PDB file of C-alpha atoms in Angstrom:
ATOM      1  CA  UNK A 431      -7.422  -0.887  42.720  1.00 61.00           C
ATOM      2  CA  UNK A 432      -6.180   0.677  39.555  1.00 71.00           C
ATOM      3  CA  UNK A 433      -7.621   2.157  36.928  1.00 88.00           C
ATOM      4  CA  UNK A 434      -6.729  -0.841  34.366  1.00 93.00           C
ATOM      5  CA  UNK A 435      -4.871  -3.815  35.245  1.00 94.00           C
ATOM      6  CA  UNK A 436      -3.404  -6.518  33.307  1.00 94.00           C
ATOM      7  CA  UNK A 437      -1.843  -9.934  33.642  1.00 86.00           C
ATOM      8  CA  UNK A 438       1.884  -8.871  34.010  1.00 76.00           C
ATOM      9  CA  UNK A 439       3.423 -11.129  31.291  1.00 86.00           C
ATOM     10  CA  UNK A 440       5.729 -11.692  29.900  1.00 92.00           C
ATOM     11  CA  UNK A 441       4.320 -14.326  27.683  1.00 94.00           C
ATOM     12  CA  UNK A 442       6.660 -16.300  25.855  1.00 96.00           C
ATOM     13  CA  UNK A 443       4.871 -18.871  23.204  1.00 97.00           C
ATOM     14  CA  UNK A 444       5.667 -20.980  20.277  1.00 97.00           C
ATOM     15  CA  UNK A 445       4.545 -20.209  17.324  1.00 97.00           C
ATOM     16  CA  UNK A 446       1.107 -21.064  15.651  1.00 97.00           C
ATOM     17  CA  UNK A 447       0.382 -21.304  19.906  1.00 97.00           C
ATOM     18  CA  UNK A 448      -3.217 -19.627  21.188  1.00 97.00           C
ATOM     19  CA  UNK A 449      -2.148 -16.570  23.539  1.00 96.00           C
ATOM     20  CA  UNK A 450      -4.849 -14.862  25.562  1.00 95.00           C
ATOM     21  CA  UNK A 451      -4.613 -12.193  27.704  1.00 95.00           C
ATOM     22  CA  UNK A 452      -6.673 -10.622  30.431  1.00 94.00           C
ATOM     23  CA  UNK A 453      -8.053  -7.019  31.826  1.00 95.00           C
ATOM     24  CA  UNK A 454      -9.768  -5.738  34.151  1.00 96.00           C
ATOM     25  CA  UNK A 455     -11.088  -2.165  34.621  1.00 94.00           C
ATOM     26  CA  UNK A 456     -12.037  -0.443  38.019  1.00 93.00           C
ATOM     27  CA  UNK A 457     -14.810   2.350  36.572  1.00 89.00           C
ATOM     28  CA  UNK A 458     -17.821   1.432  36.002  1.00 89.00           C
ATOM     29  CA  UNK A 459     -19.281   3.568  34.313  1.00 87.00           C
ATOM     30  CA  UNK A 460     -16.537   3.054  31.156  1.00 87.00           C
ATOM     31  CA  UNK A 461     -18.247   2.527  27.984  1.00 86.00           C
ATOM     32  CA  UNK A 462     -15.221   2.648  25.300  1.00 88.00           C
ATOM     33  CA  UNK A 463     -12.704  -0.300  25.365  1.00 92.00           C
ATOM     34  CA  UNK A 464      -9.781  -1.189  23.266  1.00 94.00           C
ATOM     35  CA  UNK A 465      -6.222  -2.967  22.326  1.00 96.00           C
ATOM     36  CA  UNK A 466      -3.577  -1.525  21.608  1.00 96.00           C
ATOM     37  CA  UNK A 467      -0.268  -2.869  20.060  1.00 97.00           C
ATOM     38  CA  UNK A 468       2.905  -1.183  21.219  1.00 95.00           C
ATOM     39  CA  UNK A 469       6.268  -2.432  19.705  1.00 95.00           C
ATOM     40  CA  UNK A 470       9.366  -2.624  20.828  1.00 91.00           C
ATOM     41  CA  UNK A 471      10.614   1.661  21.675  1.00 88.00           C
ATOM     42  CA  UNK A 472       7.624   2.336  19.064  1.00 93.00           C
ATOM     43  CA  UNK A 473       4.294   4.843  19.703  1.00 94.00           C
ATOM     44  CA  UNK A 474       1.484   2.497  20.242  1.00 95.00           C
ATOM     45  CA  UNK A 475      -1.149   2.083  17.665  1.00 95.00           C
ATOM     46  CA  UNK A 476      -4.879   0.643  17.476  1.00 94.00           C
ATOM     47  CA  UNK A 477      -5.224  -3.108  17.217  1.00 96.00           C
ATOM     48  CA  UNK A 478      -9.077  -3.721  17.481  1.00 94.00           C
ATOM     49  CA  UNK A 479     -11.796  -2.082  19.578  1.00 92.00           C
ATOM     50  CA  UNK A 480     -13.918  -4.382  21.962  1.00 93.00           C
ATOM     51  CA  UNK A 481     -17.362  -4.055  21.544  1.00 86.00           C
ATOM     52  CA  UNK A 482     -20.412  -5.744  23.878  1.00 86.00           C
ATOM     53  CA  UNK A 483     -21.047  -8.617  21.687  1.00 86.00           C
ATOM     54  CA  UNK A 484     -17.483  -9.743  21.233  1.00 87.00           C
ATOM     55  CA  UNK A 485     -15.744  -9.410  18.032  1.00 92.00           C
ATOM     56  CA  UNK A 486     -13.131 -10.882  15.805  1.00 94.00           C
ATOM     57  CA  UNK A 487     -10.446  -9.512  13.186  1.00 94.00           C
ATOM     58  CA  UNK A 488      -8.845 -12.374  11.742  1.00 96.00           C
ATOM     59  CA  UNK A 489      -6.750 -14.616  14.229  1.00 97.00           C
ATOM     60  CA  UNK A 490      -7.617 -12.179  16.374  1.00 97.00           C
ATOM     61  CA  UNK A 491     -10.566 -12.146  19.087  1.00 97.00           C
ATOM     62  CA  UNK A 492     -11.770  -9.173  21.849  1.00 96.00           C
ATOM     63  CA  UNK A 493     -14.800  -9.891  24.435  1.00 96.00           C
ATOM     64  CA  UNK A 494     -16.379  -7.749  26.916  1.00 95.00           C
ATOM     65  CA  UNK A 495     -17.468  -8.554  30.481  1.00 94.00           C
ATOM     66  CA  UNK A 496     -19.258  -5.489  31.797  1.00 92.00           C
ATOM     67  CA  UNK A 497     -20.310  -7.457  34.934  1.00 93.00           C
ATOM     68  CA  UNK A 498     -17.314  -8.594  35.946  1.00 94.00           C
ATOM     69  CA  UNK A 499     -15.597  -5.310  34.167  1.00 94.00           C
ATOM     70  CA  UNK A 500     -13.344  -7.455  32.292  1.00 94.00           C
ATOM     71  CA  UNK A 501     -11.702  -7.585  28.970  1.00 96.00           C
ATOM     72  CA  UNK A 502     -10.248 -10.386  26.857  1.00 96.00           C
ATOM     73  CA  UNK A 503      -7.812 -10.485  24.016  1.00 97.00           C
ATOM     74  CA  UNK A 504      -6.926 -13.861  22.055  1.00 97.00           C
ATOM     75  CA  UNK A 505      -4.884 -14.809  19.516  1.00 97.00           C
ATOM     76  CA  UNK A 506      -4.685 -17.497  17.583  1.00 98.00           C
ATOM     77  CA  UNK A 507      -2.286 -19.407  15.584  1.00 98.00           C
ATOM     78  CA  UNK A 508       0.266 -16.849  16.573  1.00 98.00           C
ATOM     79  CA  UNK A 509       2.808 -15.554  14.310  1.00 97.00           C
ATOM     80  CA  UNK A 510       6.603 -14.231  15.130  1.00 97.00           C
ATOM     81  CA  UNK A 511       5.178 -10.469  13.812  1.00 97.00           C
ATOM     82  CA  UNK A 512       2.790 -10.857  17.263  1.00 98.00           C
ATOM     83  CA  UNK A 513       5.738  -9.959  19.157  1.00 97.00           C
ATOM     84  CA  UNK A 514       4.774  -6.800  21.050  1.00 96.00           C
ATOM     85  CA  UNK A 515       3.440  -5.717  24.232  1.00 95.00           C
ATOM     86  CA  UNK A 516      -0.550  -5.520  23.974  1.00 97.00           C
ATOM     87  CA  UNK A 517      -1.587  -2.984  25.926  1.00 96.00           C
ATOM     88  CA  UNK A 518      -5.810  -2.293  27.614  1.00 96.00           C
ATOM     89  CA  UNK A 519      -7.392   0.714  26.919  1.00 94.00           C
ATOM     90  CA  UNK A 520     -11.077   2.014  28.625  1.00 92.00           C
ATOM     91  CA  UNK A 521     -11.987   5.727  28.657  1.00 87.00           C
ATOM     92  CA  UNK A 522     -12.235   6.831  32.080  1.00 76.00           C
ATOM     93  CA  UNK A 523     -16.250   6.550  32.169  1.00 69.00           C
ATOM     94  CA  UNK A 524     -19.516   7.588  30.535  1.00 62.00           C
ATOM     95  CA  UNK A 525     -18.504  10.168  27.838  1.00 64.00           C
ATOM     96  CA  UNK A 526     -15.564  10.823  28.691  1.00 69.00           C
ATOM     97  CA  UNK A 527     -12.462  11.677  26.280  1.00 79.00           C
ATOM     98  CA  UNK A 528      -9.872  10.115  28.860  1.00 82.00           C
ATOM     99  CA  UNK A 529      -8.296   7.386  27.817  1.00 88.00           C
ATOM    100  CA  UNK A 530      -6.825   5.550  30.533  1.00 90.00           C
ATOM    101  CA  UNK A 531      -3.808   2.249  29.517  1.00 93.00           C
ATOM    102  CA  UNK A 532      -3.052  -0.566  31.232  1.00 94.00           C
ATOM    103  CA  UNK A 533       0.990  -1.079  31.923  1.00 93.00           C
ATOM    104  CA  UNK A 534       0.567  -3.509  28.817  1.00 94.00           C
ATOM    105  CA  UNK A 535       1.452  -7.375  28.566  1.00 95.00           C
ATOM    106  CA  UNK A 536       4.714  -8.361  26.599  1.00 94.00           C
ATOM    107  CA  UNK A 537       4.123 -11.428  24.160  1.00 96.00           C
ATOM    108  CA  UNK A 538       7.337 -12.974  22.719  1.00 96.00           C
ATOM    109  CA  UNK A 539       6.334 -15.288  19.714  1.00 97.00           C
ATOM    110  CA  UNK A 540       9.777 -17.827  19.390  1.00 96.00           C
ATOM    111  CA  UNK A 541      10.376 -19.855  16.167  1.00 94.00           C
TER     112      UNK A 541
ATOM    113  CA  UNK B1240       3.920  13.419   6.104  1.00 57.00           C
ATOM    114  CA  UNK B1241       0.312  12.725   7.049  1.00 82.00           C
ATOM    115  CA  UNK B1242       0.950  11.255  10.374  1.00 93.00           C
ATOM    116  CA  UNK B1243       1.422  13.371  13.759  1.00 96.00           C
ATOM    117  CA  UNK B1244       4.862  14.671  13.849  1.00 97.00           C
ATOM    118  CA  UNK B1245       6.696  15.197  16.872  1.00 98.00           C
ATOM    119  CA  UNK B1246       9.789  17.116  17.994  1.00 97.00           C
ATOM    120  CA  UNK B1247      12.837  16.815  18.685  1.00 97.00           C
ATOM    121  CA  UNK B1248      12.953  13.261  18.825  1.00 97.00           C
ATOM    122  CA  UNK B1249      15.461  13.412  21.618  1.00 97.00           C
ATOM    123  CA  UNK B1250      16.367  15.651  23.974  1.00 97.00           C
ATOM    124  CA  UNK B1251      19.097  15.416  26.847  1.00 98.00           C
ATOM    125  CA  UNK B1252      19.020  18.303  29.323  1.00 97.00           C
ATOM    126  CA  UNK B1253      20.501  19.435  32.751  1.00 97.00           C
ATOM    127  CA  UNK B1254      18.486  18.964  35.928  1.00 97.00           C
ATOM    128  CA  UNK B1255      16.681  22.955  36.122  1.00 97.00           C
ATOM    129  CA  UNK B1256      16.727  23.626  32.576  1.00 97.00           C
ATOM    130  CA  UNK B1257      13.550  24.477  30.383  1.00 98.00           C
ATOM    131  CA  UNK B1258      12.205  22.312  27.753  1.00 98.00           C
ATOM    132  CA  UNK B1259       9.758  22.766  24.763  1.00 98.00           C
ATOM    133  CA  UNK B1260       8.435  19.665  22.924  1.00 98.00           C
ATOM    134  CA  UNK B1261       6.616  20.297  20.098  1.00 97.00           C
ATOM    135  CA  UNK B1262       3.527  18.107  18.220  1.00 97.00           C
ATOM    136  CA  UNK B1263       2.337  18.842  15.081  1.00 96.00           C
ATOM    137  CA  UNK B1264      -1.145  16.552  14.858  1.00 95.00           C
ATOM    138  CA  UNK B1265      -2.644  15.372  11.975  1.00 93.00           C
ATOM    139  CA  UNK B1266      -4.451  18.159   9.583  1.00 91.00           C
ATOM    140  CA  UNK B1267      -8.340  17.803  10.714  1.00 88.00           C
ATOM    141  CA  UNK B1268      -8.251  16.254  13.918  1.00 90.00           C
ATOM    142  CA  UNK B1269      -9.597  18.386  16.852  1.00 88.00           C
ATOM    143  CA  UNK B1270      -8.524  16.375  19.281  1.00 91.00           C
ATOM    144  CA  UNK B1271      -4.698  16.131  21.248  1.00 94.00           C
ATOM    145  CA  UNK B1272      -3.487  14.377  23.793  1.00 95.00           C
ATOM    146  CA  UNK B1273       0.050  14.294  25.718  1.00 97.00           C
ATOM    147  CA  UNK B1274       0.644  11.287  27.588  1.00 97.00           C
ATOM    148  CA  UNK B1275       4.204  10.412  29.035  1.00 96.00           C
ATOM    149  CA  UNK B1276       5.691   6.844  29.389  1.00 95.00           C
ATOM    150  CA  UNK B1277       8.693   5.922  31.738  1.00 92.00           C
ATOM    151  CA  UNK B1278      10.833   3.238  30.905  1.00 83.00           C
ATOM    152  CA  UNK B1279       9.024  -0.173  31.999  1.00 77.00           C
ATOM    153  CA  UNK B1280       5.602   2.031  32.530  1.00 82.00           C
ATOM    154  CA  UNK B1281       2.595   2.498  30.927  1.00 86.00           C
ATOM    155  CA  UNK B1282       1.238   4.995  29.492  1.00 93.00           C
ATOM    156  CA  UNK B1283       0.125   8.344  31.932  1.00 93.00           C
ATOM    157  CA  UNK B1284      -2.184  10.947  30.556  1.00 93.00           C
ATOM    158  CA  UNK B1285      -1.423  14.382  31.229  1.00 96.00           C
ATOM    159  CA  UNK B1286      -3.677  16.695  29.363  1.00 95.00           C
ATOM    160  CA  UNK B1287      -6.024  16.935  26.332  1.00 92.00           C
ATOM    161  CA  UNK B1288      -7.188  19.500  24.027  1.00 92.00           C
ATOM    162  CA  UNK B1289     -10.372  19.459  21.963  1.00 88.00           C
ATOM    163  CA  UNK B1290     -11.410  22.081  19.660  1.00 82.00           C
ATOM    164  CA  UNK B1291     -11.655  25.618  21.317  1.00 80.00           C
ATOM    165  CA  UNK B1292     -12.641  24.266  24.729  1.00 84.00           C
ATOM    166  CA  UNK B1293     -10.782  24.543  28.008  1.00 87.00           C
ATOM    167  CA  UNK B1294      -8.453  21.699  27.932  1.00 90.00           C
ATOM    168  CA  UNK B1295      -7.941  19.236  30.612  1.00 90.00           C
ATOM    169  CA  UNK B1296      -5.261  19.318  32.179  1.00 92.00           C
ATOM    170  CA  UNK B1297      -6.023  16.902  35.393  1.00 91.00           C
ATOM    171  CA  UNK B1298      -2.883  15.061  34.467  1.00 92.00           C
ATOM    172  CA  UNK B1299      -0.338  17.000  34.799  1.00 96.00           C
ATOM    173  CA  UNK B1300       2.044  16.348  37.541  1.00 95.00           C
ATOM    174  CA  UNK B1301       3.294  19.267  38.766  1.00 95.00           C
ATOM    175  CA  UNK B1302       3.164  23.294  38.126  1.00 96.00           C
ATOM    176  CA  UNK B1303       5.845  22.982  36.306  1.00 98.00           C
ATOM    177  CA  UNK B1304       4.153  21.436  33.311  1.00 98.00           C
ATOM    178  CA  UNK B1305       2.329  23.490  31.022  1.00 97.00           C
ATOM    179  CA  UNK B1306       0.953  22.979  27.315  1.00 96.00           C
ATOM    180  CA  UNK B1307      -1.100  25.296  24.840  1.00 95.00           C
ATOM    181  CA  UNK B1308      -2.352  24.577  21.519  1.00 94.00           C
ATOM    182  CA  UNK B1309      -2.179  27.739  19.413  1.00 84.00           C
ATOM    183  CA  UNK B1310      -5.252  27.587  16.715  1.00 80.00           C
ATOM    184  CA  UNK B1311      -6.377  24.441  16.952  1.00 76.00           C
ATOM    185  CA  UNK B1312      -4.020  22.955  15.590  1.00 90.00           C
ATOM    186  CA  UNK B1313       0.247  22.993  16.708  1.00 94.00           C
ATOM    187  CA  UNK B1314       1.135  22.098  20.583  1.00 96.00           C
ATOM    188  CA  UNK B1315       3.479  22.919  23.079  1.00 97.00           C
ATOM    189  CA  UNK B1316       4.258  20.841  26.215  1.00 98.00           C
ATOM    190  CA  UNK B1317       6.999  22.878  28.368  1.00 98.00           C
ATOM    191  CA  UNK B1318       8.508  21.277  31.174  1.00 98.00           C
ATOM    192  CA  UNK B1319      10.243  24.042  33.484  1.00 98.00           C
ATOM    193  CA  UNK B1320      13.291  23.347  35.953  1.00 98.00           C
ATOM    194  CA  UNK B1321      13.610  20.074  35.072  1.00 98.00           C
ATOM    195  CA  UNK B1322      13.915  17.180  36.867  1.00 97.00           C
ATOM    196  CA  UNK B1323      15.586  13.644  36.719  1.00 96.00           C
ATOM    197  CA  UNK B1324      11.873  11.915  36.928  1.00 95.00           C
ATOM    198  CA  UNK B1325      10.953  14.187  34.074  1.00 97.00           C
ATOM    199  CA  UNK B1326      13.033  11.499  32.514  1.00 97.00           C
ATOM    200  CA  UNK B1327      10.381   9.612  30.207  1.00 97.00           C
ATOM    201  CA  UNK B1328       8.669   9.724  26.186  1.00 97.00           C
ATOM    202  CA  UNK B1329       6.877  12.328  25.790  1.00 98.00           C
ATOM    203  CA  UNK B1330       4.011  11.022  23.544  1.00 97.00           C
ATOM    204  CA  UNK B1331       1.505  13.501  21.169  1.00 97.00           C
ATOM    205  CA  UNK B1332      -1.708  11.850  19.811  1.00 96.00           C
ATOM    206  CA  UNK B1333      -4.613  13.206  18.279  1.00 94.00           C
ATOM    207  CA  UNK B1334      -8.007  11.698  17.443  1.00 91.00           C
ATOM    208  CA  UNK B1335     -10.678  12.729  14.531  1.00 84.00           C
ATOM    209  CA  UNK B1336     -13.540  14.005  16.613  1.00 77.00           C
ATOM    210  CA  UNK B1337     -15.892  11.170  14.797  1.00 56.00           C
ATOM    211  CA  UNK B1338     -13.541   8.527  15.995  1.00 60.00           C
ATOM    212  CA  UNK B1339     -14.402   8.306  20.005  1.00 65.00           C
ATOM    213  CA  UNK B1340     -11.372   5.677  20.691  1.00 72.00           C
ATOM    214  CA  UNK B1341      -8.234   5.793  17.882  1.00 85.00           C
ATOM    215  CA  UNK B1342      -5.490   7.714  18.967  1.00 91.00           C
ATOM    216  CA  UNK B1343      -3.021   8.357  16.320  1.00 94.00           C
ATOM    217  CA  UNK B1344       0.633   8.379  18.061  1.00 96.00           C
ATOM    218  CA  UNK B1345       3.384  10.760  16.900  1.00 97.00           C
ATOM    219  CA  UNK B1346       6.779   8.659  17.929  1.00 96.00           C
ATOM    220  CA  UNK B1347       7.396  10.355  20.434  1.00 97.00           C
ATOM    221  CA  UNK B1348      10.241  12.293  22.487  1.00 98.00           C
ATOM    222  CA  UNK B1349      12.909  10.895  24.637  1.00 97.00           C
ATOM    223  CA  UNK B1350      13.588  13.448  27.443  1.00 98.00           C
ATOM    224  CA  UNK B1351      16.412  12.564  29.557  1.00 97.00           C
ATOM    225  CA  UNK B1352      17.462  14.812  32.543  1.00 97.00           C
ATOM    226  CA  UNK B1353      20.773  14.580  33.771  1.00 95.00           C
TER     227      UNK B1353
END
């Protein structure tokens, strides 16, 4: 199983449509969780971390499942600017400084 | 600027030539990281550098990858006898120690091995 996986994509949605996508993460032990936005032949940058009680930023929303190691990203109401490929992040267990991404999921927002 | 800066930004080579890539991180942050992304890949760490530790260098592919980070702050990734699946970004980040998870990206550089 690898380190992070996530739903291959690509997603192509309407806009103002609700886009969520899925991750899951083989190490236990990871404590540190996050999405990151990577445009189009740009360096990827942080969207919003994932914490264990959920959390929202706007239109969008990031949940946790440590049981079934499992991380959520939804977006609402989604806007042509979404277009990017979202990509999982988990640090490579407890403490650690390793920083392990998914291959990412490509979301095309059309007009 | 106040961002990481990498360079050069693109870099073609022959198969069994050196290269140098060079990341300049953002002033105060102890913390680097080289990752490398092939085209239609994610990203794949290959080492990291914090403060004056030993860095870890678990993901680098071969012995023909080497970095250094001369005091504390400047890096160095240097790819010897290259080869065509060196082909890839080349991407610098670095992190403020109190930060645990942003990585700040430089944009990157385009190797391509002919």
């Amino acid at each position: 199983r690898k380190e992070v996986e996530q739903d291959p994509g690509p997603f192509n949605v309407p806009e103002g449509a609700t886009v969520a996508f899925n991750c899951t993460y083989s190490n236990s032990a990871s404590q540190s969780f996050f999405w990151y936005r990577q445009d189009c032949r740009k360096e990827p940058k942080l969207l919003m971390s994932v914490y264990s009680s959920g959390n929202e930023d706007g239109r969008f929303t990031a949940q946790l499942n440590r049981a079934s190691q499992y991380i959520s990203l939804l977006i609402r109401d989604s806007k042509l600017s979404d277009s990017a490929t979202y990509l999982c992040v988990v640090n490579s267990g407890a403490g650690s400084y390793q920083l392990t991404f998914g291959k990412g999921t490509k979301l095309s927002v059309i007009p | 600027g106040a961002g990481v800066s990498q360079s050069p930004s693109n870099k073609v080579t022959e198969k069994g030539k050196d290269v140098e890539l060079r990341c300049d991180p953002i002033s105060g942050h102890t913390a680097l990281y080289w990752y490398r992304q092939s085209l239609g890949q994610g990203l794949e760490f290959l080492i990291y550098f914090q403060g004056n530790s030993a860095p870890d260098k678990s993901g680098l592919p071969s012995d023909r990858f080497s970095a250094e980070r001369t005091g504390g702050s400047v890096s160095t990734l240097t790819i010897q006898r290259t080869q065509q699946e060196d082909s890839a970004v080349y991407l610098c980040a670095s992190r403020p120690s109190a930060s645990p998870g942003e990585l700040f990206f430089g944009e990157g550089s385009r190797l391509t091995v002919l």
